[in-house]
């Protein structure tokens, strides 16, 4: 079920009626939310709920054992069992075909023509997100950083909470499970703020991502010819905006829906395209994933505690695996490699020139260079294969290409919108959307809210799936 569908609003309306209007106890309300979450997920493919059940049962059992057992060997066993089940499901469903294809190509290098049976593996929606979420619970219990969930119901709801089940934010257990212990009810102001955030998220997705930017990005990345540089840059910028508005829009929807129910989810984006440097970018883009990779991969590898060279290796390994997390393709690995390289180069530059520039103009230039470099990485993220990515890269850098595919209207609109995005993100670097809403005049907020609702009712959108659902 998609947030940007009529069916979801019927579903969510019923959830709100059960949650607020019926005389249910808090335990009954949690059971209702759990059942609603299974319905929300099961409408895509009901049998895939079995994976959720298995992950929930295994991680709940492992967590209970880790909370009670003191022997190191037994604790390690339960942690490894949890990780083996979660990573096993993730590896099979997400990377099974990828591994088989690469094994076949490797044999071909040695003259072996191996034709394996075709695996028709369906990628379960959101498996990357809920796998990382449940793994963090058992890892934190193993490290004795958290207390176990008080009940199986609370833990099950943590795994399946429908606002953020499919595409995050990836929420740590100590941030969400305790919220289930006491009855939650949104205040009037929080309810309407949540509804406004939901509206903004849908507006970003349906108007900016789907209606304005997606056609431009599809035209450029779908071209089989080398393009004029202006067309190529416009298309890459269009995808840069599309993926931001699509994913940040989903995150806002999730935060808003949870807020309307009385729950709090963490920010997942903080104006990333205004970042000065790549470390700052990863502190603002997909924050729940980048912090997960930092805490459960980069730091356990040694972080920056084992010397300069080892730090760079740890950074690169983390970003390579972060790229592979996004999809079973070598283009995603290259995307991760580029970001790893950026982070390493940035560290080298800061060692050579440790003084941070304080002048506003210089900071804007550095932010623009960061934004431009990030846009280059999106080529590999979006391109279907290396041949397409290479052709587009050559076009970006004036190394061939005469084909023009974009009309002037699309080009001007895209460049204008992405210019506003860049300068808007830079200006908002030290602020938050909620702060801006609370400080703005009520008449202005209501006027903009009305415009967004009008646009959502009139926009020609067919309910496009969110991009990160495929990850």
mmCIF file with all atom_site columns, N, CA and C in Angstrom, residues 30 40 65 73 121 125 141 222 254 268 337 339 389 432:
data_model
loop_
_atom_site.group_PDB
_atom_site.id
_atom_site.type_symbol
_atom_site.label_atom_id
_atom_site.label_alt_id
_atom_site.label_comp_id
_atom_site.label_asym_id
_atom_site.label_entity_id
_atom_site.label_seq_id
_atom_site.pdbx_PDB_ins_code
_atom_site.Cartn_x
_atom_site.Cartn_y
_atom_site.Cartn_z
_atom_site.occupancy
_atom_site.B_iso_or_equiv
_atom_site.pdbx_formal_charge
_atom_site.auth_seq_id
_atom_site.auth_comp_id
_atom_site.auth_asym_id
_atom_site.auth_atom_id
_atom_site.pdbx_PDB_model_num
ATOM 1  N N  . UNK A 1 30  ? -2.650 -1.316  20.697  1.00 0.00 ? 30  UNK A N  1
ATOM 2  C CA . UNK A 1 30  ? -1.380 -1.808  20.139  1.00 0.00 ? 30  UNK A CA 1
ATOM 3  C C  . UNK A 1 30  ? -1.617 -3.042  19.268  1.00 0.00 ? 30  UNK A C  1
ATOM 4  N N  . UNK A 1 40  ? -1.227 -3.584  6.101   1.00 0.00 ? 40  UNK A N  1
ATOM 5  C CA . UNK A 1 40  ? -0.513 -2.607  5.270   1.00 0.00 ? 40  UNK A CA 1
ATOM 6  C C  . UNK A 1 40  ? 0.560  -3.297  4.444   1.00 0.00 ? 40  UNK A C  1
ATOM 7  N N  . UNK A 1 65  ? 17.134 -14.331 25.306  1.00 0.00 ? 65  UNK A N  1
ATOM 8  C CA . UNK A 1 65  ? 18.280 -15.109 25.782  1.00 0.00 ? 65  UNK A CA 1
ATOM 9  C C  . UNK A 1 65  ? 19.463 -14.196 26.104  1.00 0.00 ? 65  UNK A C  1
ATOM 10 N N  . UNK A 1 73  ? 30.022 -17.744 25.253  1.00 0.00 ? 73  UNK A N  1
ATOM 11 C CA . UNK A 1 73  ? 29.783 -18.623 24.106  1.00 0.00 ? 73  UNK A CA 1
ATOM 12 C C  . UNK A 1 73  ? 28.298 -18.661 23.754  1.00 0.00 ? 73  UNK A C  1
ATOM 13 N N  . UNK A 1 121 ? 13.187 -14.821 -8.068  1.00 0.00 ? 121 UNK A N  1
ATOM 14 C CA . UNK A 1 121 ? 13.151 -14.383 -6.671  1.00 0.00 ? 121 UNK A CA 1
ATOM 15 C C  . UNK A 1 121 ? 12.473 -13.022 -6.588  1.00 0.00 ? 121 UNK A C  1
ATOM 16 N N  . UNK A 1 125 ? 9.299  -6.306  -0.062  1.00 0.00 ? 125 UNK A N  1
ATOM 17 C CA . UNK A 1 125 ? 9.300  -4.862  0.159   1.00 0.00 ? 125 UNK A CA 1
ATOM 18 C C  . UNK A 1 125 ? 9.870  -4.538  1.537   1.00 0.00 ? 125 UNK A C  1
ATOM 19 N N  . UNK A 1 141 ? 21.600 -5.502  22.470  1.00 0.00 ? 141 UNK A N  1
ATOM 20 C CA . UNK A 1 141 ? 21.432 -6.345  23.650  1.00 0.00 ? 141 UNK A CA 1
ATOM 21 C C  . UNK A 1 141 ? 22.707 -7.138  23.940  1.00 0.00 ? 141 UNK A C  1
ATOM 22 N N  . UNK A 1 222 ? 17.348 7.449   -20.073 1.00 0.00 ? 222 UNK A N  1
ATOM 23 C CA . UNK A 1 222 ? 16.855 6.477   -21.036 1.00 0.00 ? 222 UNK A CA 1
ATOM 24 C C  . UNK A 1 222 ? 17.403 6.670   -22.435 1.00 0.00 ? 222 UNK A C  1
ATOM 25 N N  . UNK A 1 254 ? 6.132  9.407   6.802   1.00 0.00 ? 254 UNK A N  1
ATOM 26 C CA . UNK A 1 254 ? 6.242  8.470   7.924   1.00 0.00 ? 254 UNK A CA 1
ATOM 27 C C  . UNK A 1 254 ? 6.247  9.218   9.257   1.00 0.00 ? 254 UNK A C  1
ATOM 28 N N  . UNK A 1 268 ? 15.191 12.053  8.992   1.00 0.00 ? 268 UNK A N  1
ATOM 29 C CA . UNK A 1 268 ? 16.030 11.240  8.119   1.00 0.00 ? 268 UNK A CA 1
ATOM 30 C C  . UNK A 1 268 ? 16.810 12.095  7.125   1.00 0.00 ? 268 UNK A C  1
ATOM 31 N N  . UNK A 1 337 ? 31.861 3.423   -3.844  1.00 0.00 ? 337 UNK A N  1
ATOM 32 C CA . UNK A 1 337 ? 33.301 3.678   -3.977  1.00 0.00 ? 337 UNK A CA 1
ATOM 33 C C  . UNK A 1 337 ? 33.578 5.166   -4.165  1.00 0.00 ? 337 UNK A C  1
ATOM 34 N N  . UNK A 1 339 ? 31.739 7.703   -3.123  1.00 0.00 ? 339 UNK A N  1
ATOM 35 C CA . UNK A 1 339 ? 31.531 8.398   -1.855  1.00 0.00 ? 339 UNK A CA 1
ATOM 36 C C  . UNK A 1 339 ? 32.646 8.074   -0.860  1.00 0.00 ? 339 UNK A C  1
ATOM 37 N N  . UNK A 1 389 ? 26.123 4.659   -17.985 1.00 0.00 ? 389 UNK A N  1
ATOM 38 C CA . UNK A 1 389 ? 26.742 5.615   -17.064 1.00 0.00 ? 389 UNK A CA 1
ATOM 39 C C  . UNK A 1 389 ? 27.936 6.302   -17.716 1.00 0.00 ? 389 UNK A C  1
ATOM 40 N N  . UNK A 1 432 ? 15.428 23.711  11.151  1.00 0.00 ? 432 UNK A N  1
ATOM 41 C CA . UNK A 1 432 ? 14.631 22.524  10.860  1.00 0.00 ? 432 UNK A CA 1
ATOM 42 C C  . UNK A 1 432 ? 13.290 22.953  10.287  1.00 0.00 ? 432 UNK A C  1
#
